[in-house]
Amino acid sequence: HTIFVTALEGSPEYIFDLGCSERSYIAQSFRYAFIPFAQVSFFSVFLGIAARFIEECETLLSTKSWGAGRLEHCQQALVQSATILTLARAEFYELLQRSWDEMESFFSSGGTEQIAALTRTQLSTFTALALSLFSTLGMKALSEGTALNRCWRDLQTVGQHVVFQPS
């Protein structure tokens, strides 16, 4: 990738040179490995969108007339998805905290692979659950102007980012 910047001014403490081989940055984020940093950053976004997706599903289920059997099925799928998302978030943030606390030893002992595996697996798992849930919500969910549909598309988009694809 190439980055071009024209006439940009910034305070020296917020500027760094990507081409510089020797870095003496103090902030811990500058010492975090780039690909894992990208993975955890995008996965955090994914978790936020997934939480919003769950909220929008709850809203739809509470406002639309449903047959009793269908409503129960959708609610069970929603509870399952919300539970898995909660567990995934906890596991992710636990690994992320460990990576910050033990940065030097973490990345020299397979931490990069742990982050890649965890984010890819959890993204794949939740995306499949979201597809299952989304497919039960009917035509209202398909309307492109709804927040639910935007969340669905955003989940699909962030899940396609190159940092989540096999190397």
Short mmCIF file of C-alpha atoms in Angstrom, two decimals:
data_model
loop_
_atom_site.label_atom_id
_atom_site.label_comp_id
_atom_site.label_asym_id
_atom_site.label_seq_id
_atom_site.Cartn_x
_atom_site.Cartn_y
_atom_site.Cartn_z
CA HIS A 1 0.00 0.00 0.00
CA THR A 2 1.14 3.54 -0.63
CA ILE A 3 0.25 6.51 1.53
CA PHE A 4 0.48 10.06 0.19
CA VAL A 5 0.12 13.09 2.42
CA THR A 6 0.14 16.67 1.23
CA ALA A 7 0.43 19.74 3.44
CA LEU A 8 -0.41 17.94 6.66
CA GLU A 9 0.61 19.56 9.91
CA GLY A 10 0.64 17.84 13.24
CA SER A 11 2.18 18.03 16.64
CA PRO A 12 5.48 16.07 16.72
CA GLU A 13 4.33 13.81 19.56
CA TYR A 14 1.56 12.44 17.29
CA ILE A 15 3.74 11.78 14.26
CA PHE A 16 5.74 8.68 13.44
CA ASP A 17 7.62 7.54 10.36
CA LEU A 18 6.47 4.20 8.95
CA GLY A 19 9.77 3.84 7.05
CA CYS A 20 11.99 4.38 10.05
CA SER A 21 13.75 1.17 11.06
CA GLU A 22 14.70 2.44 14.51
CA ARG A 23 11.82 3.49 16.66
CA SER A 24 12.08 4.94 20.10
CA TYR A 25 8.40 5.44 20.77
CA ILE A 26 7.32 5.29 24.37
CA ALA A 27 3.64 4.42 23.92
CA GLN A 28 2.97 0.71 24.19
CA SER A 29 0.75 0.74 21.09
CA PHE A 30 3.82 1.51 18.96
CA ARG A 31 5.42 -1.75 20.13
CA TYR A 32 2.39 -3.94 19.42
CA ALA A 33 2.87 -6.13 16.34
CA PHE A 34 1.11 -4.60 13.31
CA ILE A 35 -1.01 -7.50 11.99
CA PRO A 36 -2.31 -8.51 15.44
CA PHE A 37 -2.98 -4.81 16.14
CA ALA A 38 -5.05 -4.61 12.95
CA GLN A 39 -6.86 -7.85 13.83
CA VAL A 40 -7.80 -6.75 17.34
CA SER A 41 -8.79 -3.30 16.12
CA PHE A 42 -11.10 -4.62 13.41
CA PHE A 43 -12.42 -7.38 15.64
CA SER A 44 -13.35 -4.80 18.28
CA VAL A 45 -15.34 -3.01 15.58
CA PHE A 46 -16.95 -6.34 14.64
CA LEU A 47 -17.98 -6.93 18.27
CA GLY A 48 -19.60 -3.51 18.43
CA ILE A 49 -21.52 -4.07 15.20
CA ALA A 50 -22.54 -7.55 16.39
CA ALA A 51 -23.89 -6.10 19.65
CA ARG A 52 -25.86 -3.54 17.68
CA PHE A 53 -27.15 -6.32 15.39
CA ILE A 54 -28.46 -8.18 18.47
CA GLU A 55 -30.15 -4.99 19.71
CA GLU A 56 -31.81 -4.42 16.34
CA CYS A 57 -33.05 -8.02 16.26
CA GLU A 58 -34.54 -7.55 19.73
CA THR A 59 -36.27 -4.37 18.55
CA LEU A 60 -37.72 -6.10 15.51
CA LEU A 61 -38.95 -9.04 17.57
CA SER A 62 -40.68 -6.69 20.01
CA THR A 63 -42.42 -4.57 17.38
CA LYS A 64 -43.66 -7.01 14.77
CA SER A 65 -46.60 -9.39 14.99
CA TRP A 66 -45.29 -12.95 15.07
CA GLY A 67 -46.91 -16.34 15.29
CA ALA A 68 -46.18 -17.94 18.66
CA GLY A 69 -44.00 -20.74 17.27
CA ARG A 70 -41.99 -18.44 15.02
CA LEU A 71 -41.50 -15.86 17.75
CA GLU A 72 -40.24 -18.53 20.14
CA HIS A 73 -37.85 -19.89 17.50
CA CYS A 74 -36.48 -16.39 16.76
CA GLN A 75 -36.14 -15.56 20.45
CA GLN A 76 -34.22 -18.79 21.11
CA ALA A 77 -31.88 -18.05 18.20
CA LEU A 78 -31.42 -14.50 19.53
CA VAL A 79 -30.61 -15.68 23.06
CA GLN A 80 -28.13 -18.22 21.67
CA SER A 81 -26.46 -15.55 19.51
CA ALA A 82 -26.32 -13.03 22.37
CA THR A 83 -24.83 -15.63 24.73
CA ILE A 84 -22.16 -16.67 22.25
CA LEU A 85 -21.34 -13.03 21.56
CA THR A 86 -20.95 -12.34 25.28
CA LEU A 87 -18.64 -15.32 25.71
CA ALA A 88 -16.65 -14.39 22.60
CA ARG A 89 -16.23 -10.82 23.83
CA ALA A 90 -14.97 -12.01 27.22
CA GLU A 91 -12.51 -14.48 25.69
CA PHE A 92 -11.26 -11.89 23.20
CA TYR A 93 -10.70 -9.15 25.78
CA GLU A 94 -8.98 -11.61 28.12
CA LEU A 95 -6.52 -12.55 25.36
CA LEU A 96 -6.11 -8.90 24.38
CA GLN A 97 -5.34 -7.92 27.98
CA ARG A 98 -2.79 -10.72 28.25
CA SER A 99 -1.16 -9.56 25.00
CA TRP A 100 -0.76 -6.04 26.42
CA ASP A 101 0.45 -7.20 29.83
CA GLU A 102 2.97 -9.70 28.49
CA MET A 103 3.74 -8.07 25.15
CA GLU A 104 7.35 -9.12 24.63
CA SER A 105 6.92 -12.74 25.70
CA PHE A 106 3.40 -13.00 24.26
CA PHE A 107 4.43 -12.31 20.67
CA SER A 108 7.60 -14.37 20.87
CA SER A 109 5.64 -17.41 22.07
CA GLY A 110 2.89 -17.74 19.47
CA GLY A 111 0.68 -14.82 20.46
CA THR A 112 0.31 -13.63 16.89
CA GLU A 113 -1.16 -16.99 15.91
CA GLN A 114 -3.43 -17.04 18.99
CA ILE A 115 -4.92 -13.67 18.08
CA ALA A 116 -5.37 -14.66 14.43
CA ALA A 117 -7.02 -17.96 15.33
CA LEU A 118 -9.31 -16.50 17.97
CA THR A 119 -10.52 -13.55 15.90
CA ARG A 120 -11.07 -15.66 12.76
CA THR A 121 -12.88 -18.43 14.63
CA GLN A 122 -15.11 -16.10 16.60
CA LEU A 123 -15.88 -13.96 13.57
CA SER A 124 -16.82 -17.04 11.57
CA THR A 125 -18.93 -18.48 14.39
CA PHE A 126 -20.89 -15.31 15.03
CA THR A 127 -21.34 -14.52 11.35
CA ALA A 128 -22.89 -17.99 10.84
CA LEU A 129 -25.19 -17.46 13.85
CA ALA A 130 -26.16 -14.03 12.56
CA LEU A 131 -26.99 -15.51 9.15
CA SER A 132 -29.19 -18.13 10.78
CA LEU A 133 -30.94 -15.50 12.89
CA PHE A 134 -31.26 -12.97 10.05
CA SER A 135 -32.83 -15.56 7.77
CA THR A 136 -35.67 -16.14 10.28
CA LEU A 137 -36.63 -12.47 10.65
CA GLY A 138 -38.62 -12.10 7.46
CA MET A 139 -38.98 -9.36 4.88
CA LYS A 140 -38.70 -6.51 7.40
CA ALA A 141 -35.07 -7.50 8.01
CA LEU A 142 -34.35 -7.33 4.29
CA SER A 143 -35.42 -3.70 3.91
CA GLU A 144 -32.21 -1.88 3.03
CA GLY A 145 -33.13 1.28 4.92
CA THR A 146 -33.40 -0.36 8.31
CA ALA A 147 -30.75 -0.26 11.01
CA LEU A 148 -30.93 -4.05 11.23
CA ASN A 149 -30.09 -4.45 7.55
CA ARG A 150 -27.22 -1.93 7.83
CA CYS A 151 -25.82 -3.89 10.79
CA TRP A 152 -26.11 -7.11 8.79
CA ARG A 153 -24.22 -5.59 5.85
CA ASP A 154 -21.61 -4.07 8.16
CA LEU A 155 -21.01 -7.47 9.79
CA GLN A 156 -20.46 -8.99 6.37
CA THR A 157 -18.16 -6.16 5.31
CA VAL A 158 -15.85 -6.17 8.33
CA GLY A 159 -15.71 -9.96 8.17
CA GLN A 160 -14.25 -9.76 4.67
CA HIS A 161 -11.28 -7.63 5.72
CA VAL A 162 -7.95 -9.06 4.62
CA VAL A 163 -6.68 -9.37 8.21
CA PHE A 164 -9.27 -12.11 8.81
CA GLN A 165 -8.47 -14.09 5.68
CA PRO A 166 -6.10 -17.07 5.80
CA SER A 167 -2.53 -16.05 5.02
#
